[in-house]
Amino acid sequence: MSAQLSAALAEWSSLLGPQWVVAAGAPLEEAERTTFATRQRIPALLRPANAEEVAGCLRIAQRHRVPIHPVSRGRNWGYGSRVPAGGDCVLLQLERLDRIVAYDDRLGTLTVEPGVTFEQAHRHLQAQRARFFLTTIGGPPDASLLANALERGDGRGPNADIFAHVCALEVILPTGERVETGLGRFGNSRAQHGYRWGVGPSLDGLFSQSNLGVVTRLTLWLTLRPASYREVSWALEDDAQLPPLIDALQSLIAEGTVRASAFVWNELKALSITRQYPFAQTRGRVPLPSPLLEEWRSGFGRWAGSTGLYAASPALGTALEARVYEVLEPVVSRLKITELPADGESPMLGTPSDANLAMAYWRKRTPVPASPDLDRDRCGFLWSSVAVPFVGEEASAAQGIAQRVCRMFGLEPNLALLAPVSRCLYLVSALVFDREVAGEDEKALACLKALERELAAAGYLPARLGIASFPENHPTVDDSREVLRRLKLAVDPANVLSPGRYGL
């Protein structure tokens, strides 16, 4: 242990109490686990209880020049979990900051700290008999709302571009200084939770996908529960139907008929949620043979998708349904619209679910556990997420690249096209493998590198990066990196906060 770290640990113990500083044992080993191979080490864990203690921790780190990396719940599976991006860092765990600070049932705003989970917020809204609901994600219900928003995660239902629907951030800079974004900095604003911009330059975006500060509070905008709700699902039999479907969905979202996010999954994505790899049938060989895939997808299709219709009255819901039939029926193989109780349980109505986590166990030889934990169970899992214009031919081209590259490396192309907004899609590729199999870590990382390189060369650049991504695949053509480095130096003179994150 270095003299700097030893001195910092003594000060952190004095600040937080020794029970909230861990410098040895199993908790450190658990914190270093993720769903792919890493070399970073975590020499200590800090567990502050409030923003003031976070500020104190950062001041100590700055003074002793000890790198420190904040996490909320550590459920960033597929992107790095709790592991820092560059080098060894002390982990600043924010799970004790778990207060739901405020809920406004008239305006539909929810103010939370980093430790608040999707499940916790959902239960709180249920207890309040809230008129509003929160967008959910495909990840674990015990993930942090705040952290997912800051990573620009995508949700289900309206407000699916989550970071576009937040405001009023409280941020602790690496120097320990506190910043409030928007109108909150004036101290007596009655509109700070409903107006993003405040006065003068807006700082919110600086703290998204960022290592310029630690966000200890933010406000999310929720969706008014509809009077009428319908779920829409469809299937396509072949790839040729994909471009017309994408164009039809873009029209429905742009015109306002569909206000929710839309999802289009290939058959491997859908199948991996309902079953595991058939090692017995393939005699242990991978990847999945095409004849077996054809057999499995019989009656399912090549692609499947879904969205939701939210209406202020049953009559409006009926009209929206008619419009969806008019636009989608000519371009899909099968279309189904089901009316559901607007106050019922559904991920598209704010009910968190861990169902999607099953796909991370696709290549595991043990059953999916009742309580999935991808790090604990040594699931091999990597995400690639790139931005694609919401145009049929672009979506077809991008997914074609992903299909080809995944197969080159012996991985099943597990693909989804997600539509959180009306002008852009995310192509999300899941690289699923088993870390218990020798060589699989290296193969999956090589696949990720090739996938990023080929998609970027075709103009499909990242929407989100994990710590396994390769910065050389994403050179810039302007001076933005230098400007960001100067900003980083200004707020973090010792470069202690998550060095290397997102290339900074």
Short mmCIF file of C-alpha atoms in Angstrom, two decimals:
data_model
loop_
_atom_site.label_atom_id
_atom_site.label_comp_id
_atom_site.label_asym_id
_atom_site.label_seq_id
_atom_site.Cartn_x
_atom_site.Cartn_y
_atom_site.Cartn_z
CA MET A 1 0.00 0.00 0.00
CA SER A 2 1.39 3.41 -0.97
CA ALA A 3 1.96 6.16 1.57
CA GLN A 4 -0.62 8.32 -0.20
CA LEU A 5 -3.30 5.64 -0.01
CA SER A 6 -2.48 4.86 3.61
CA ALA A 7 -2.80 8.51 4.60
CA ALA A 8 -6.05 8.90 2.62
CA LEU A 9 -7.55 5.79 4.24
CA ALA A 10 -6.84 7.20 7.69
CA GLU A 11 -8.63 10.43 6.82
CA TRP A 12 -11.56 8.62 5.17
CA SER A 13 -11.98 6.46 8.27
CA SER A 14 -12.04 9.57 10.44
CA LEU A 15 -14.61 11.22 8.16
CA LEU A 16 -16.98 8.30 7.56
CA GLY A 17 -16.31 6.03 10.51
CA PRO A 18 -14.09 2.94 10.14
CA GLN A 19 -17.09 0.65 9.51
CA TRP A 20 -17.72 2.47 6.22
CA VAL A 21 -14.18 2.08 4.87
CA VAL A 22 -13.20 -1.39 3.61
CA ALA A 23 -9.58 -2.04 2.66
CA ALA A 24 -9.38 -5.85 2.65
CA GLY A 25 -11.36 -9.03 2.21
CA ALA A 26 -14.19 -10.43 0.11
CA PRO A 27 -15.98 -7.10 -0.60
CA LEU A 28 -12.99 -5.96 -2.66
CA GLU A 29 -12.95 -9.19 -4.66
CA GLU A 30 -16.68 -8.87 -5.32
CA ALA A 31 -16.28 -5.26 -6.47
CA GLU A 32 -13.65 -6.30 -9.02
CA ARG A 33 -15.96 -8.79 -10.73
CA THR A 34 -17.55 -7.97 -14.03
CA THR A 35 -18.87 -9.83 -17.07
CA PHE A 36 -15.63 -9.77 -19.07
CA ALA A 37 -11.89 -9.83 -18.41
CA THR A 38 -10.40 -6.80 -16.60
CA ARG A 39 -7.10 -6.05 -14.87
CA GLN A 40 -8.12 -3.08 -12.72
CA ARG A 41 -7.89 -3.49 -8.98
CA ILE A 42 -9.92 -1.80 -6.24
CA PRO A 43 -7.78 -1.21 -3.14
CA ALA A 44 -10.60 0.10 -0.93
CA LEU A 45 -14.33 0.83 -0.71
CA LEU A 46 -15.85 4.02 0.72
CA ARG A 47 -19.51 4.18 1.69
CA PRO A 48 -20.56 7.78 2.40
CA ALA A 49 -24.06 8.52 3.71
CA ASN A 50 -24.76 11.97 2.23
CA ALA A 51 -23.53 14.62 -0.19
CA GLU A 52 -21.39 16.30 2.47
CA GLU A 53 -19.49 13.08 3.06
CA VAL A 54 -19.09 12.60 -0.70
CA ALA A 55 -17.52 16.07 -0.88
CA GLY A 56 -15.19 15.22 2.00
CA CYS A 57 -14.13 11.97 0.33
CA LEU A 58 -13.28 13.83 -2.88
CA ARG A 59 -11.29 16.51 -1.08
CA ILE A 60 -9.21 13.83 0.61
CA ALA A 61 -8.65 12.04 -2.70
CA GLN A 62 -7.59 15.31 -4.31
CA ARG A 63 -5.22 16.15 -1.48
CA HIS A 64 -3.47 12.78 -1.54
CA ARG A 65 -3.80 12.27 -5.32
CA VAL A 66 -5.54 8.91 -4.89
CA PRO A 67 -7.79 7.93 -7.85
CA ILE A 68 -11.42 7.38 -6.90
CA HIS A 69 -14.34 5.99 -8.90
CA PRO A 70 -18.04 6.53 -7.99
CA VAL A 71 -20.76 3.92 -8.49
CA SER A 72 -24.37 3.92 -7.40
CA ARG A 73 -25.59 0.30 -7.28
CA GLY A 74 -22.91 -1.24 -9.49
CA ARG A 75 -25.38 -2.90 -11.87
CA ASN A 76 -23.83 -1.55 -15.07
CA TRP A 77 -23.71 -5.10 -16.41
CA GLY A 78 -22.21 -5.49 -19.87
CA TYR A 79 -20.49 -2.09 -19.66
CA GLY A 80 -18.21 -2.67 -16.65
CA SER A 81 -20.33 -3.20 -13.52
CA ARG A 82 -18.41 -1.44 -10.69
CA VAL A 83 -14.95 -1.66 -12.24
CA PRO A 84 -13.20 1.67 -13.03
CA ALA A 85 -12.19 2.48 -16.59
CA GLY A 86 -8.49 3.19 -16.23
CA GLY A 87 -6.12 1.81 -13.61
CA ASP A 88 -6.70 1.05 -9.96
CA CYS A 89 -9.21 3.25 -8.12
CA VAL A 90 -10.76 3.40 -4.68
CA LEU A 91 -14.48 2.74 -5.10
CA LEU A 92 -16.88 5.43 -3.89
CA GLN A 93 -20.10 3.45 -3.35
CA LEU A 94 -23.18 5.66 -3.16
CA GLU A 95 -25.79 3.04 -2.27
CA ARG A 96 -26.34 4.54 1.22
CA LEU A 97 -27.58 7.73 -0.47
CA ASP A 98 -30.95 6.07 -1.06
CA ARG A 99 -33.54 8.72 -0.25
CA ILE A 100 -36.52 9.54 -2.42
CA VAL A 101 -36.27 13.25 -1.67
CA ALA A 102 -39.59 14.38 -3.12
CA TYR A 103 -42.50 13.36 -5.32
CA ASP A 104 -44.92 15.88 -6.87
CA ASP A 105 -48.19 14.24 -7.91
CA ARG A 106 -49.44 17.37 -9.66
CA LEU A 107 -46.46 17.89 -11.96
CA GLY A 108 -45.13 14.32 -12.05
CA THR A 109 -41.58 14.88 -10.78
CA LEU A 110 -39.51 12.52 -8.65
CA THR A 111 -36.31 13.64 -6.94
CA VAL A 112 -33.88 10.89 -5.94
CA GLU A 113 -30.39 10.15 -4.69
CA PRO A 114 -27.98 7.69 -6.39
CA GLY A 115 -28.91 4.66 -4.29
CA VAL A 116 -32.61 4.71 -5.23
CA THR A 117 -33.49 1.73 -7.42
CA PHE A 118 -36.18 1.28 -10.06
CA GLU A 119 -37.96 -1.19 -7.79
CA GLN A 120 -37.82 1.17 -4.81
CA ALA A 121 -39.22 4.05 -6.83
CA HIS A 122 -41.98 1.87 -8.26
CA ARG A 123 -43.05 0.75 -4.79
CA HIS A 124 -43.01 4.35 -3.59
CA LEU A 125 -45.25 5.48 -6.43
CA GLN A 126 -47.62 2.60 -5.75
CA ALA A 127 -47.80 3.54 -2.07
CA GLN A 128 -48.57 7.13 -3.05
CA ARG A 129 -51.32 5.97 -5.45
CA ALA A 130 -49.48 8.13 -7.93
CA ARG A 131 -51.07 9.50 -11.09
CA PHE A 132 -47.69 9.12 -12.81
CA PHE A 133 -45.33 6.25 -13.56
CA LEU A 134 -41.61 5.94 -14.18
CA THR A 135 -40.02 4.51 -17.31
CA THR A 136 -38.38 1.13 -16.68
CA ILE A 137 -35.32 -0.45 -18.28
CA GLY A 138 -34.39 -3.89 -19.56
CA GLY A 139 -31.80 -4.18 -16.80
CA PRO A 140 -32.19 -5.27 -13.18
CA PRO A 141 -34.90 -3.74 -10.97
CA ASP A 142 -32.25 -3.02 -8.33
CA ALA A 143 -30.28 -0.76 -10.68
CA SER A 144 -29.97 2.92 -9.85
CA LEU A 145 -32.37 5.37 -11.51
CA LEU A 146 -29.86 8.18 -11.28
CA ALA A 147 -26.92 6.22 -12.66
CA ASN A 148 -28.94 4.87 -15.58
CA ALA A 149 -30.09 8.37 -16.48
CA LEU A 150 -26.53 9.72 -16.36
CA GLU A 151 -25.34 6.93 -18.65
CA ARG A 152 -28.15 7.93 -21.07
CA GLY A 153 -29.86 4.61 -20.72
CA ASP A 154 -32.98 3.92 -22.75
CA GLY A 155 -36.30 3.06 -21.16
CA ARG A 156 -39.65 1.50 -21.96
CA GLY A 157 -42.73 3.59 -22.56
CA PRO A 158 -42.84 7.37 -22.96
CA ASN A 159 -39.87 9.43 -21.73
CA ALA A 160 -37.66 6.60 -22.97
CA ASP A 161 -34.73 8.95 -23.63
CA ILE A 162 -34.25 9.16 -19.88
CA PHE A 163 -31.58 11.85 -19.64
CA ALA A 164 -33.72 14.15 -21.79
CA HIS A 165 -36.30 14.03 -18.97
CA VAL A 166 -34.18 14.98 -15.97
CA CYS A 167 -33.25 18.28 -14.37
CA ALA A 168 -32.04 19.91 -11.14
CA LEU A 169 -28.79 17.99 -10.66
CA GLU A 170 -26.79 18.35 -7.46
CA VAL A 171 -23.15 17.69 -8.30
CA ILE A 172 -20.05 17.41 -6.16
CA LEU A 173 -16.98 18.38 -8.19
CA PRO A 174 -13.69 16.50 -7.70
CA THR A 175 -12.47 19.48 -5.64
CA GLY A 176 -15.37 19.02 -3.21
CA GLU A 177 -17.24 22.06 -4.50
CA ARG A 178 -21.02 21.73 -4.89
CA VAL A 179 -22.93 22.76 -8.02
CA GLU A 180 -26.69 22.84 -8.61
CA THR A 181 -27.83 22.93 -12.22
CA GLY A 182 -30.80 24.87 -13.55
CA LEU A 183 -32.65 27.20 -11.22
CA GLY A 184 -31.63 25.29 -8.10
CA ARG A 185 -28.48 27.37 -7.70
CA PHE A 186 -30.58 30.35 -6.65
CA GLY A 187 -31.87 28.51 -3.60
CA ASN A 188 -35.50 29.66 -3.61
CA SER A 189 -36.79 28.65 -7.03
CA ARG A 190 -40.27 27.17 -7.03
CA ALA A 191 -39.88 25.93 -10.64
CA GLN A 192 -36.49 24.21 -10.45
CA HIS A 193 -37.96 20.69 -10.80
CA GLY A 194 -39.97 21.53 -13.91
CA TYR A 195 -37.55 23.65 -15.95
CA ARG A 196 -34.26 22.25 -17.17
CA TRP A 197 -32.26 25.21 -18.33
CA GLY A 198 -32.14 27.83 -15.62
CA VAL A 199 -30.33 31.06 -16.54
CA GLY A 200 -27.19 31.23 -18.66
CA PRO A 201 -25.18 28.22 -19.85
CA SER A 202 -26.70 24.85 -19.01
CA LEU A 203 -24.29 22.50 -17.24
CA ASP A 204 -26.41 19.34 -17.05
CA GLY A 205 -24.85 17.59 -20.03
CA LEU A 206 -21.32 17.96 -18.65
CA PHE A 207 -22.15 15.39 -15.98
CA SER A 208 -23.66 12.74 -18.27
CA GLN A 209 -21.30 9.94 -19.41
CA SER A 210 -18.70 11.96 -17.56
CA ASN A 211 -15.97 12.06 -14.94
CA LEU A 212 -16.31 15.78 -14.23
CA GLY A 213 -18.36 15.39 -11.05
CA VAL A 214 -20.37 13.07 -8.80
CA VAL A 215 -24.14 13.58 -9.08
CA THR A 216 -25.78 13.15 -5.69
CA ARG A 217 -29.34 14.14 -6.59
CA LEU A 218 -31.51 14.74 -9.63
CA THR A 219 -35.17 15.10 -10.60
CA LEU A 220 -36.86 12.82 -13.14
CA TRP A 221 -39.98 13.70 -15.11
CA LEU A 222 -42.59 10.95 -15.05
CA THR A 223 -45.43 9.97 -17.40
CA LEU A 224 -49.10 10.55 -16.61
CA ARG A 225 -50.88 7.22 -16.33
CA PRO A 226 -53.23 6.91 -19.34
CA ALA A 227 -56.98 6.34 -19.24
CA SER A 228 -56.57 3.71 -21.97
CA TYR A 229 -53.58 1.49 -22.75
CA ARG A 230 -52.86 -1.05 -25.50
CA GLU A 231 -49.81 -3.17 -26.20
CA VAL A 232 -48.81 -3.68 -29.82
CA SER A 233 -46.73 -6.64 -31.00
CA TRP A 234 -45.68 -7.86 -34.42
CA ALA A 235 -43.50 -10.40 -36.22
CA LEU A 236 -41.53 -10.43 -39.47
CA GLU A 237 -40.68 -13.58 -41.39
CA ASP A 238 -37.55 -12.33 -43.17
CA ASP A 239 -34.99 -9.53 -43.26
CA ALA A 240 -36.55 -7.94 -46.34
CA GLN A 241 -39.46 -6.77 -44.20
CA LEU A 242 -37.24 -4.91 -41.75
CA PRO A 243 -36.70 -1.62 -43.69
CA PRO A 244 -40.44 -1.06 -44.39
CA LEU A 245 -41.25 -1.78 -40.73
CA ILE A 246 -38.64 0.70 -39.48
CA ASP A 247 -39.95 3.41 -41.82
CA ALA A 248 -43.54 2.72 -40.72
CA LEU A 249 -42.59 2.92 -37.03
CA GLN A 250 -40.76 6.19 -37.62
CA SER A 251 -43.90 7.67 -39.19
CA LEU A 252 -46.09 6.54 -36.29
CA ILE A 253 -43.72 8.02 -33.72
CA ALA A 254 -43.10 11.26 -35.63
CA GLU A 255 -46.80 11.93 -36.08
CA GLY A 256 -47.52 11.25 -32.40
CA THR A 257 -49.65 8.12 -32.76
CA VAL A 258 -47.02 6.18 -30.84
CA ARG A 259 -45.55 8.09 -27.89
CA ALA A 260 -43.68 5.15 -26.44
CA SER A 261 -40.37 3.60 -27.29
CA ALA A 262 -40.50 0.76 -29.81
CA PHE A 263 -38.43 -2.43 -29.79
CA VAL A 264 -37.46 -4.72 -32.66
CA TRP A 265 -35.62 -7.91 -31.66
CA ASN A 266 -34.09 -10.57 -33.83
CA GLU A 267 -35.01 -14.16 -33.09
CA LEU A 268 -31.82 -14.89 -31.16
CA LYS A 269 -32.45 -12.00 -28.78
CA ALA A 270 -35.98 -13.23 -28.09
CA LEU A 271 -35.04 -16.92 -27.86
CA SER A 272 -32.19 -16.28 -25.43
CA ILE A 273 -34.68 -14.90 -22.91
CA THR A 274 -36.86 -18.00 -23.02
CA ARG A 275 -34.24 -20.79 -23.23
CA GLN A 276 -30.55 -21.60 -22.99
CA TYR A 277 -28.12 -22.90 -25.56
CA PRO A 278 -28.91 -26.55 -26.53
CA PHE A 279 -25.52 -28.09 -25.80
CA ALA A 280 -26.99 -31.59 -25.73
CA GLN A 281 -28.50 -31.25 -29.21
CA THR A 282 -25.33 -29.72 -30.71
CA ARG A 283 -23.00 -32.13 -28.83
CA GLY A 284 -21.31 -29.13 -27.26
CA ARG A 285 -20.53 -27.33 -30.50
CA VAL A 286 -21.02 -23.58 -30.91
CA PRO A 287 -22.31 -21.38 -32.48
CA LEU A 288 -25.92 -22.46 -32.93
CA PRO A 289 -26.35 -24.36 -36.23
CA SER A 290 -28.68 -22.69 -38.74
CA PRO A 291 -31.04 -25.72 -39.12
CA LEU A 292 -31.71 -25.76 -35.39
CA LEU A 293 -32.31 -21.99 -35.36
CA GLU A 294 -34.77 -22.39 -38.23
CA GLU A 295 -36.60 -25.08 -36.26
CA TRP A 296 -36.77 -22.93 -33.13
CA ARG A 297 -38.07 -19.85 -34.82
CA SER A 298 -40.91 -21.65 -36.58
CA GLY A 299 -44.08 -19.78 -35.68
CA PHE A 300 -42.04 -16.94 -34.22
CA GLY A 301 -40.41 -15.24 -37.18
CA ARG A 302 -37.11 -13.61 -38.03
CA TRP A 303 -37.81 -10.40 -36.11
CA ALA A 304 -40.37 -9.49 -33.45
CA GLY A 305 -41.24 -6.18 -31.88
CA SER A 306 -43.51 -4.25 -29.59
CA THR A 307 -44.62 -0.83 -28.45
CA GLY A 308 -47.47 0.74 -26.49
CA LEU A 309 -50.41 3.04 -27.17
CA TYR A 310 -51.26 5.55 -24.45
CA ALA A 311 -54.53 7.45 -24.73
CA ALA A 312 -56.42 9.99 -22.62
CA SER A 313 -59.74 8.26 -23.34
CA PRO A 314 -61.01 4.88 -24.63
CA ALA A 315 -62.28 6.56 -27.78
CA LEU A 316 -58.86 8.01 -28.52
CA GLY A 317 -57.31 4.60 -27.83
CA THR A 318 -59.61 3.02 -30.41
CA ALA A 319 -58.62 5.65 -32.96
CA LEU A 320 -54.91 5.12 -32.29
CA GLU A 321 -55.35 1.37 -32.67
CA ALA A 322 -57.04 1.84 -36.04
CA ARG A 323 -54.18 4.04 -37.21
CA VAL A 324 -51.56 1.47 -36.15
CA TYR A 325 -53.40 -1.28 -38.02
CA GLU A 326 -53.53 0.95 -41.09
CA VAL A 327 -49.78 1.64 -41.07
CA LEU A 328 -48.28 -1.63 -39.79
CA GLU A 329 -50.50 -4.38 -41.19
CA PRO A 330 -49.18 -3.98 -44.77
CA VAL A 331 -45.54 -4.36 -43.70
CA VAL A 332 -45.55 -7.14 -41.07
CA SER A 333 -46.37 -10.83 -41.10
CA ARG A 334 -48.43 -10.79 -37.92
CA LEU A 335 -49.84 -7.93 -35.86
CA LYS A 336 -51.59 -8.06 -32.51
CA ILE A 337 -53.00 -5.26 -30.37
CA THR A 338 -54.20 -6.05 -26.85
CA GLU A 339 -56.04 -3.68 -24.53
CA LEU A 340 -54.81 -3.90 -20.94
CA PRO A 341 -55.89 -2.21 -17.69
CA ALA A 342 -54.25 1.21 -17.56
CA ASP A 343 -53.57 0.71 -13.84
CA GLY A 344 -52.20 -2.80 -14.36
CA GLU A 345 -48.73 -4.29 -14.09
CA SER A 346 -46.56 -4.05 -17.19
CA PRO A 347 -42.99 -2.91 -17.89
CA MET A 348 -44.50 -0.38 -20.30
CA LEU A 349 -46.55 1.01 -17.39
CA GLY A 350 -43.64 1.31 -15.00
CA THR A 351 -43.35 -2.17 -13.46
CA PRO A 352 -39.68 -3.23 -13.26
CA SER A 353 -38.78 -6.73 -14.43
CA ASP A 354 -35.62 -8.84 -14.50
CA ALA A 355 -36.89 -11.08 -17.33
CA ASN A 356 -34.32 -9.76 -19.83
CA LEU A 357 -31.42 -10.83 -17.62
CA ALA A 358 -31.99 -14.46 -18.59
CA MET A 359 -30.27 -13.84 -21.94
CA ALA A 360 -26.92 -13.37 -20.18
CA TYR A 361 -27.12 -17.07 -19.20
CA TRP A 362 -27.62 -18.23 -22.81
CA ARG A 363 -24.23 -19.97 -23.00
CA LYS A 364 -24.10 -21.06 -19.33
CA ARG A 365 -24.40 -24.78 -18.60
CA THR A 366 -26.24 -24.14 -15.33
CA PRO A 367 -29.88 -23.00 -15.10
CA VAL A 368 -30.84 -19.34 -14.80
CA PRO A 369 -31.03 -18.64 -11.04
CA ALA A 370 -34.08 -17.19 -9.33
CA SER A 371 -32.04 -14.08 -8.47
CA PRO A 372 -29.72 -13.38 -11.39
CA ASP A 373 -26.34 -11.78 -10.66
CA LEU A 374 -24.22 -11.66 -13.79
CA ASP A 375 -20.98 -10.81 -11.99
CA ARG A 376 -21.37 -13.48 -9.30
CA ASP A 377 -22.31 -16.18 -11.83
CA ARG A 378 -19.43 -15.37 -14.21
CA CYS A 379 -21.72 -14.72 -17.13
CA GLY A 380 -19.88 -13.50 -20.20
CA PHE A 381 -21.67 -10.40 -21.38
CA LEU A 382 -20.68 -7.33 -23.41
CA TRP A 383 -22.90 -4.60 -24.85
CA SER A 384 -22.33 -2.63 -28.03
CA SER A 385 -24.71 0.29 -28.53
CA VAL A 386 -24.52 2.55 -31.60
CA ALA A 387 -26.69 5.35 -32.98
CA VAL A 388 -28.41 4.70 -36.31
CA PRO A 389 -30.65 7.09 -38.28
CA PHE A 390 -34.32 6.10 -37.95
CA VAL A 391 -34.42 5.03 -41.59
CA GLY A 392 -35.18 1.53 -42.81
CA GLU A 393 -32.20 1.08 -45.10
CA GLU A 394 -29.80 2.41 -42.42
CA ALA A 395 -31.16 0.00 -39.82
CA SER A 396 -30.82 -2.88 -42.26
CA ALA A 397 -27.23 -1.97 -43.12
CA ALA A 398 -26.13 -1.57 -39.50
CA GLN A 399 -27.66 -4.82 -38.29
CA GLY A 400 -26.12 -6.60 -41.29
CA ILE A 401 -22.66 -5.54 -40.11
CA ALA A 402 -23.39 -6.76 -36.59
CA GLN A 403 -24.71 -10.09 -37.88
CA ARG A 404 -21.59 -10.70 -39.94
CA VAL A 405 -19.03 -9.69 -37.30
CA CYS A 406 -20.63 -11.72 -34.50
CA ARG A 407 -20.69 -14.85 -36.66
CA MET A 408 -17.02 -14.32 -37.62
CA PHE A 409 -16.14 -14.79 -33.95
CA GLY A 410 -18.44 -17.74 -33.31
CA LEU A 411 -21.03 -15.76 -31.34
CA GLU A 412 -24.75 -15.73 -32.01
CA PRO A 413 -25.82 -12.25 -33.22
CA ASN A 414 -28.17 -11.18 -30.41
CA LEU A 415 -29.53 -7.89 -31.77
CA ALA A 416 -32.12 -5.28 -30.91
CA LEU A 417 -33.16 -2.05 -32.60
CA LEU A 418 -34.49 0.34 -29.98
CA ALA A 419 -36.40 3.54 -30.73
CA PRO A 420 -36.37 5.92 -27.74
CA VAL A 421 -36.86 8.99 -29.98
CA SER A 422 -38.33 9.76 -33.38
CA ARG A 423 -35.14 10.43 -35.35
CA CYS A 424 -32.60 7.89 -34.08
CA LEU A 425 -32.40 4.18 -33.30
CA TYR A 426 -29.96 2.36 -31.08
CA LEU A 427 -28.57 -0.84 -32.53
CA VAL A 428 -27.73 -2.86 -29.43
CA SER A 429 -25.66 -6.01 -29.84
CA ALA A 430 -25.26 -8.40 -26.90
CA LEU A 431 -22.13 -10.53 -26.98
CA VAL A 432 -23.02 -13.51 -24.77
CA PHE A 433 -20.50 -16.18 -23.76
CA ASP A 434 -19.36 -18.22 -20.76
CA ARG A 435 -16.41 -16.93 -18.79
CA GLU A 436 -15.77 -20.42 -17.44
CA VAL A 437 -14.70 -21.57 -20.93
CA ALA A 438 -11.02 -20.96 -21.68
CA GLY A 439 -10.41 -18.39 -24.40
CA GLU A 440 -13.96 -17.01 -24.46
CA ASP A 441 -13.03 -13.73 -22.73
CA GLU A 442 -10.36 -13.00 -25.32
CA LYS A 443 -12.60 -13.96 -28.23
CA ALA A 444 -15.47 -11.77 -27.03
CA LEU A 445 -13.23 -8.72 -26.54
CA ALA A 446 -11.76 -9.23 -30.02
CA CYS A 447 -15.31 -9.41 -31.38
CA LEU A 448 -16.25 -6.17 -29.61
CA LYS A 449 -13.21 -4.41 -31.03
CA ALA A 450 -13.98 -5.58 -34.57
CA LEU A 451 -17.66 -4.72 -34.20
CA GLU A 452 -16.93 -1.19 -32.97
CA ARG A 453 -14.38 -0.65 -35.73
CA GLU A 454 -16.61 -1.82 -38.57
CA LEU A 455 -19.72 -0.02 -37.37
CA ALA A 456 -17.77 3.22 -36.84
CA ALA A 457 -16.21 2.95 -40.31
CA ALA A 458 -19.75 2.75 -41.75
CA GLY A 459 -20.81 5.85 -39.76
CA TYR A 460 -22.61 4.10 -36.89
CA LEU A 461 -20.96 5.57 -33.81
CA PRO A 462 -21.44 4.78 -30.13
CA ALA A 463 -24.43 5.94 -28.11
CA ARG A 464 -22.80 4.56 -24.98
CA LEU A 465 -19.43 3.01 -24.17
CA GLY A 466 -18.31 0.47 -21.63
CA ILE A 467 -14.88 0.23 -20.06
CA ALA A 468 -13.94 -2.58 -22.49
CA SER A 469 -14.40 -0.34 -25.54
CA PHE A 470 -11.48 0.73 -27.68
CA PRO A 471 -10.88 4.52 -27.89
CA GLU A 472 -8.78 4.14 -31.05
CA ASN A 473 -11.94 3.03 -32.86
CA HIS A 474 -13.50 6.47 -32.32
CA PRO A 475 -11.13 9.32 -33.32
CA THR A 476 -12.61 12.80 -33.46
CA VAL A 477 -12.21 15.35 -36.29
CA ASP A 478 -12.48 18.49 -34.16
CA ASP A 479 -10.96 20.02 -31.01
CA SER A 480 -13.53 18.59 -28.60
CA ARG A 481 -11.14 16.22 -26.84
CA GLU A 482 -8.72 19.05 -26.03
CA VAL A 483 -11.55 21.27 -24.81
CA LEU A 484 -12.84 18.46 -22.57
CA ARG A 485 -9.33 17.84 -21.24
CA ARG A 486 -9.07 21.52 -20.25
CA LEU A 487 -12.44 21.28 -18.51
CA LYS A 488 -11.29 18.14 -16.72
CA LEU A 489 -8.12 19.87 -15.54
CA ALA A 490 -10.13 22.86 -14.30
CA VAL A 491 -12.50 20.82 -12.11
CA ASP A 492 -10.12 17.95 -11.28
CA PRO A 493 -6.56 19.33 -11.09
CA ALA A 494 -5.10 16.09 -9.69
CA ASN A 495 -7.06 13.92 -12.17
CA VAL A 496 -8.38 11.64 -9.42
CA LEU A 497 -12.03 11.16 -10.45
CA SER A 498 -12.43 8.08 -12.68
CA PRO A 499 -9.35 8.78 -14.82
CA GLY A 500 -9.73 7.45 -18.36
CA ARG A 501 -13.52 7.27 -18.30
CA TYR A 502 -14.95 8.07 -21.74
CA GLY A 503 -11.40 8.91 -22.85
CA LEU A 504 -10.82 11.70 -20.30
#
